[in-house]
């Protein structure tokens, strides 16, 4: 949770705001993928420590990022690549929910692998 009186949190938020302001759409997708991977790591830790409330918050963040990535796809003009990414994001969403309901960190492994592969492909575009 962002504490407005915490100078480090304020610095982090200012740094993120500056990055976002100057980011291209390519940079934005990369940052979202990086953020998703970081949050997936947090979800795993929350599951392992049985921190159910924190897990729920983190899973929700992950789902929001996945939905955001999916909403950026141009399914009309993106051809097979956009359709394949849409299907992968849909799979990741469903797998995240399953992992959360079952509180199974191992069920997150395929999600992490899919997102890592998408990120690797995305980075290679530039």
mmCIF file of C-alpha atoms in Angstrom:
data_model
loop_
_atom_site.group_PDB
_atom_site.id
_atom_site.type_symbol
_atom_site.label_atom_id
_atom_site.label_comp_id
_atom_site.label_asym_id
_atom_site.label_seq_id
_atom_site.Cartn_x
_atom_site.Cartn_y
_atom_site.Cartn_z
ATOM 1 C CA UNK A 1 0.000 0.000 0.000
ATOM 2 C CA UNK A 2 1.347 3.417 -0.939
ATOM 3 C CA UNK A 3 2.090 5.532 2.104
ATOM 4 C CA UNK A 4 2.036 9.170 1.066
ATOM 5 C CA UNK A 5 4.336 10.049 3.970
ATOM 6 C CA UNK A 6 6.966 7.482 3.057
ATOM 7 C CA UNK A 7 9.660 9.264 1.017
ATOM 8 C CA UNK A 8 10.846 6.041 -0.624
ATOM 9 C CA UNK A 9 7.321 5.166 -1.802
ATOM 10 C CA UNK A 10 6.874 8.693 -3.082
ATOM 11 C CA UNK A 11 10.173 8.439 -4.967
ATOM 12 C CA UNK A 12 9.176 5.081 -6.478
ATOM 13 C CA UNK A 13 5.829 6.480 -7.609
ATOM 14 C CA UNK A 14 7.474 9.577 -9.107
ATOM 15 C CA UNK A 15 9.993 7.387 -10.911
ATOM 16 C CA UNK A 16 7.204 5.177 -12.283
ATOM 17 C CA UNK A 17 5.171 8.215 -13.355
ATOM 18 C CA UNK A 18 8.198 9.599 -15.225
ATOM 19 C CA UNK A 19 8.808 6.272 -16.980
ATOM 20 C CA UNK A 20 5.168 6.022 -17.995
ATOM 21 C CA UNK A 21 5.084 9.580 -19.302
ATOM 22 C CA UNK A 22 7.964 8.927 -21.682
ATOM 23 C CA UNK A 23 7.111 5.325 -22.572
ATOM 24 C CA UNK A 24 6.209 4.158 -26.042
ATOM 25 C CA UNK A 25 3.462 1.557 -26.405
ATOM 26 C CA UNK A 26 6.231 -1.038 -26.834
ATOM 27 C CA UNK A 27 7.790 0.091 -23.529
ATOM 28 C CA UNK A 28 4.388 0.004 -21.814
ATOM 29 C CA UNK A 29 3.795 -3.617 -22.802
ATOM 30 C CA UNK A 30 7.272 -4.581 -21.623
ATOM 31 C CA UNK A 31 6.705 -2.805 -18.291
ATOM 32 C CA UNK A 32 3.343 -4.552 -17.874
ATOM 33 C CA UNK A 33 4.905 -7.933 -18.568
ATOM 34 C CA UNK A 34 7.731 -7.203 -16.100
ATOM 35 C CA UNK A 35 5.217 -6.076 -13.489
ATOM 36 C CA UNK A 36 3.129 -9.184 -14.055
ATOM 37 C CA UNK A 37 6.138 -11.442 -13.526
ATOM 38 C CA UNK A 38 7.010 -9.602 -10.305
ATOM 39 C CA UNK A 39 3.444 -9.877 -9.044
ATOM 40 C CA UNK A 40 3.291 -13.584 -9.920
ATOM 41 C CA UNK A 41 6.346 -14.050 -7.727
ATOM 42 C CA UNK A 42 4.528 -12.261 -4.895
ATOM 43 C CA UNK A 43 1.469 -14.492 -5.370
ATOM 44 C CA UNK A 44 3.671 -17.559 -5.026
ATOM 45 C CA UNK A 45 5.125 -16.238 -1.771
ATOM 46 C CA UNK A 46 1.691 -15.379 -0.384
ATOM 47 C CA UNK A 47 0.464 -18.894 -1.231
ATOM 48 C CA UNK A 48 3.460 -20.526 0.408
ATOM 49 C CA UNK A 49 2.999 -18.433 3.560
ATOM 50 C CA UNK A 50 -0.797 -18.957 3.518
ATOM 51 C CA UNK A 51 -1.376 -15.199 3.433
ATOM 52 C CA UNK A 52 -4.774 -15.505 1.831
ATOM 53 C CA UNK A 53 -5.817 -11.861 1.877
ATOM 54 C CA UNK A 54 -2.518 -10.686 0.379
ATOM 55 C CA UNK A 55 -2.718 -13.515 -2.165
ATOM 56 C CA UNK A 56 -6.163 -12.323 -3.233
ATOM 57 C CA UNK A 57 -4.910 -8.772 -3.711
ATOM 58 C CA UNK A 58 -1.921 -9.964 -5.741
ATOM 59 C CA UNK A 59 -3.995 -12.307 -7.900
ATOM 60 C CA UNK A 60 -6.375 -9.438 -8.618
ATOM 61 C CA UNK A 61 -3.419 -7.266 -9.681
ATOM 62 C CA UNK A 62 -2.207 -10.044 -11.973
ATOM 63 C CA UNK A 63 -5.641 -10.441 -13.523
ATOM 64 C CA UNK A 64 -5.911 -6.695 -14.079
ATOM 65 C CA UNK A 65 -2.543 -6.665 -15.847
ATOM 66 C CA UNK A 66 -3.502 -9.641 -18.014
ATOM 67 C CA UNK A 67 -6.819 -7.984 -18.898
ATOM 68 C CA UNK A 68 -4.953 -4.769 -19.693
ATOM 69 C CA UNK A 69 -2.535 -6.567 -21.977
ATOM 70 C CA UNK A 70 -5.417 -8.361 -23.675
ATOM 71 C CA UNK A 71 -7.337 -5.124 -24.178
ATOM 72 C CA UNK A 72 -4.345 -3.627 -26.006
ATOM 73 C CA UNK A 73 -4.517 -6.300 -28.718
ATOM 74 C CA UNK A 74 -5.822 -5.297 -32.139
ATOM 75 C CA UNK A 75 -7.754 -8.442 -33.000
ATOM 76 C CA UNK A 76 -9.055 -6.930 -36.240
ATOM 77 C CA UNK A 77 -5.650 -6.060 -37.680
ATOM 78 C CA UNK A 78 -3.260 -8.160 -35.610
ATOM 79 C CA UNK A 79 -3.863 -11.364 -37.543
ATOM 80 C CA UNK A 80 -2.826 -14.676 -36.039
ATOM 81 C CA UNK A 81 -0.357 -13.125 -33.581
ATOM 82 C CA UNK A 82 -3.068 -11.099 -31.831
ATOM 83 C CA UNK A 83 -5.426 -14.066 -31.742
ATOM 84 C CA UNK A 84 -2.728 -16.323 -30.288
ATOM 85 C CA UNK A 85 -1.841 -13.734 -27.628
ATOM 86 C CA UNK A 86 -5.539 -13.343 -26.782
ATOM 87 C CA UNK A 87 -5.812 -17.105 -26.292
ATOM 88 C CA UNK A 88 -2.669 -17.165 -24.149
ATOM 89 C CA UNK A 89 -3.921 -14.309 -21.966
ATOM 90 C CA UNK A 90 -7.250 -16.097 -21.587
ATOM 91 C CA UNK A 91 -5.424 -19.274 -20.528
ATOM 92 C CA UNK A 92 -3.302 -17.307 -18.034
ATOM 93 C CA UNK A 93 -6.404 -15.711 -16.500
ATOM 94 C CA UNK A 94 -8.146 -19.047 -16.050
ATOM 95 C CA UNK A 95 -4.992 -20.680 -14.674
ATOM 96 C CA UNK A 96 -4.478 -17.810 -12.207
ATOM 97 C CA UNK A 97 -7.987 -18.276 -10.845
ATOM 98 C CA UNK A 98 -7.504 -22.040 -10.571
ATOM 99 C CA UNK A 99 -4.174 -21.613 -8.777
ATOM 100 C CA UNK A 100 -5.742 -19.122 -6.396
ATOM 101 C CA UNK A 101 -8.771 -21.269 -5.582
ATOM 102 C CA UNK A 102 -6.566 -24.305 -5.005
ATOM 103 C CA UNK A 103 -3.866 -22.213 -3.287
ATOM 104 C CA UNK A 104 -1.352 -24.105 -5.412
ATOM 105 C CA UNK A 105 1.865 -22.258 -6.257
ATOM 106 C CA UNK A 106 2.843 -25.000 -8.730
ATOM 107 C CA UNK A 107 -0.258 -24.166 -10.772
ATOM 108 C CA UNK A 108 1.331 -20.762 -11.432
ATOM 109 C CA UNK A 109 4.350 -22.323 -13.164
ATOM 110 C CA UNK A 110 2.728 -22.532 -16.621
ATOM 111 C CA UNK A 111 1.523 -18.932 -16.309
ATOM 112 C CA UNK A 112 5.029 -17.729 -15.479
ATOM 113 C CA UNK A 113 6.452 -19.687 -18.423
ATOM 114 C CA UNK A 114 3.883 -18.279 -20.860
ATOM 115 C CA UNK A 115 4.493 -14.700 -19.714
ATOM 116 C CA UNK A 116 8.282 -15.179 -19.809
ATOM 117 C CA UNK A 117 7.994 -16.458 -23.388
ATOM 118 C CA UNK A 118 5.766 -13.563 -24.419
ATOM 119 C CA UNK A 119 8.174 -11.115 -22.789
ATOM 120 C CA UNK A 120 11.180 -12.697 -24.534
ATOM 121 C CA UNK A 121 9.414 -12.405 -27.872
ATOM 122 C CA UNK A 122 8.394 -8.842 -27.147
ATOM 123 C CA UNK A 123 11.913 -7.785 -26.192
ATOM 124 C CA UNK A 124 13.289 -9.361 -29.377
ATOM 125 C CA UNK A 125 10.981 -7.135 -31.448
ATOM 126 C CA UNK A 126 13.155 -4.160 -30.597
#
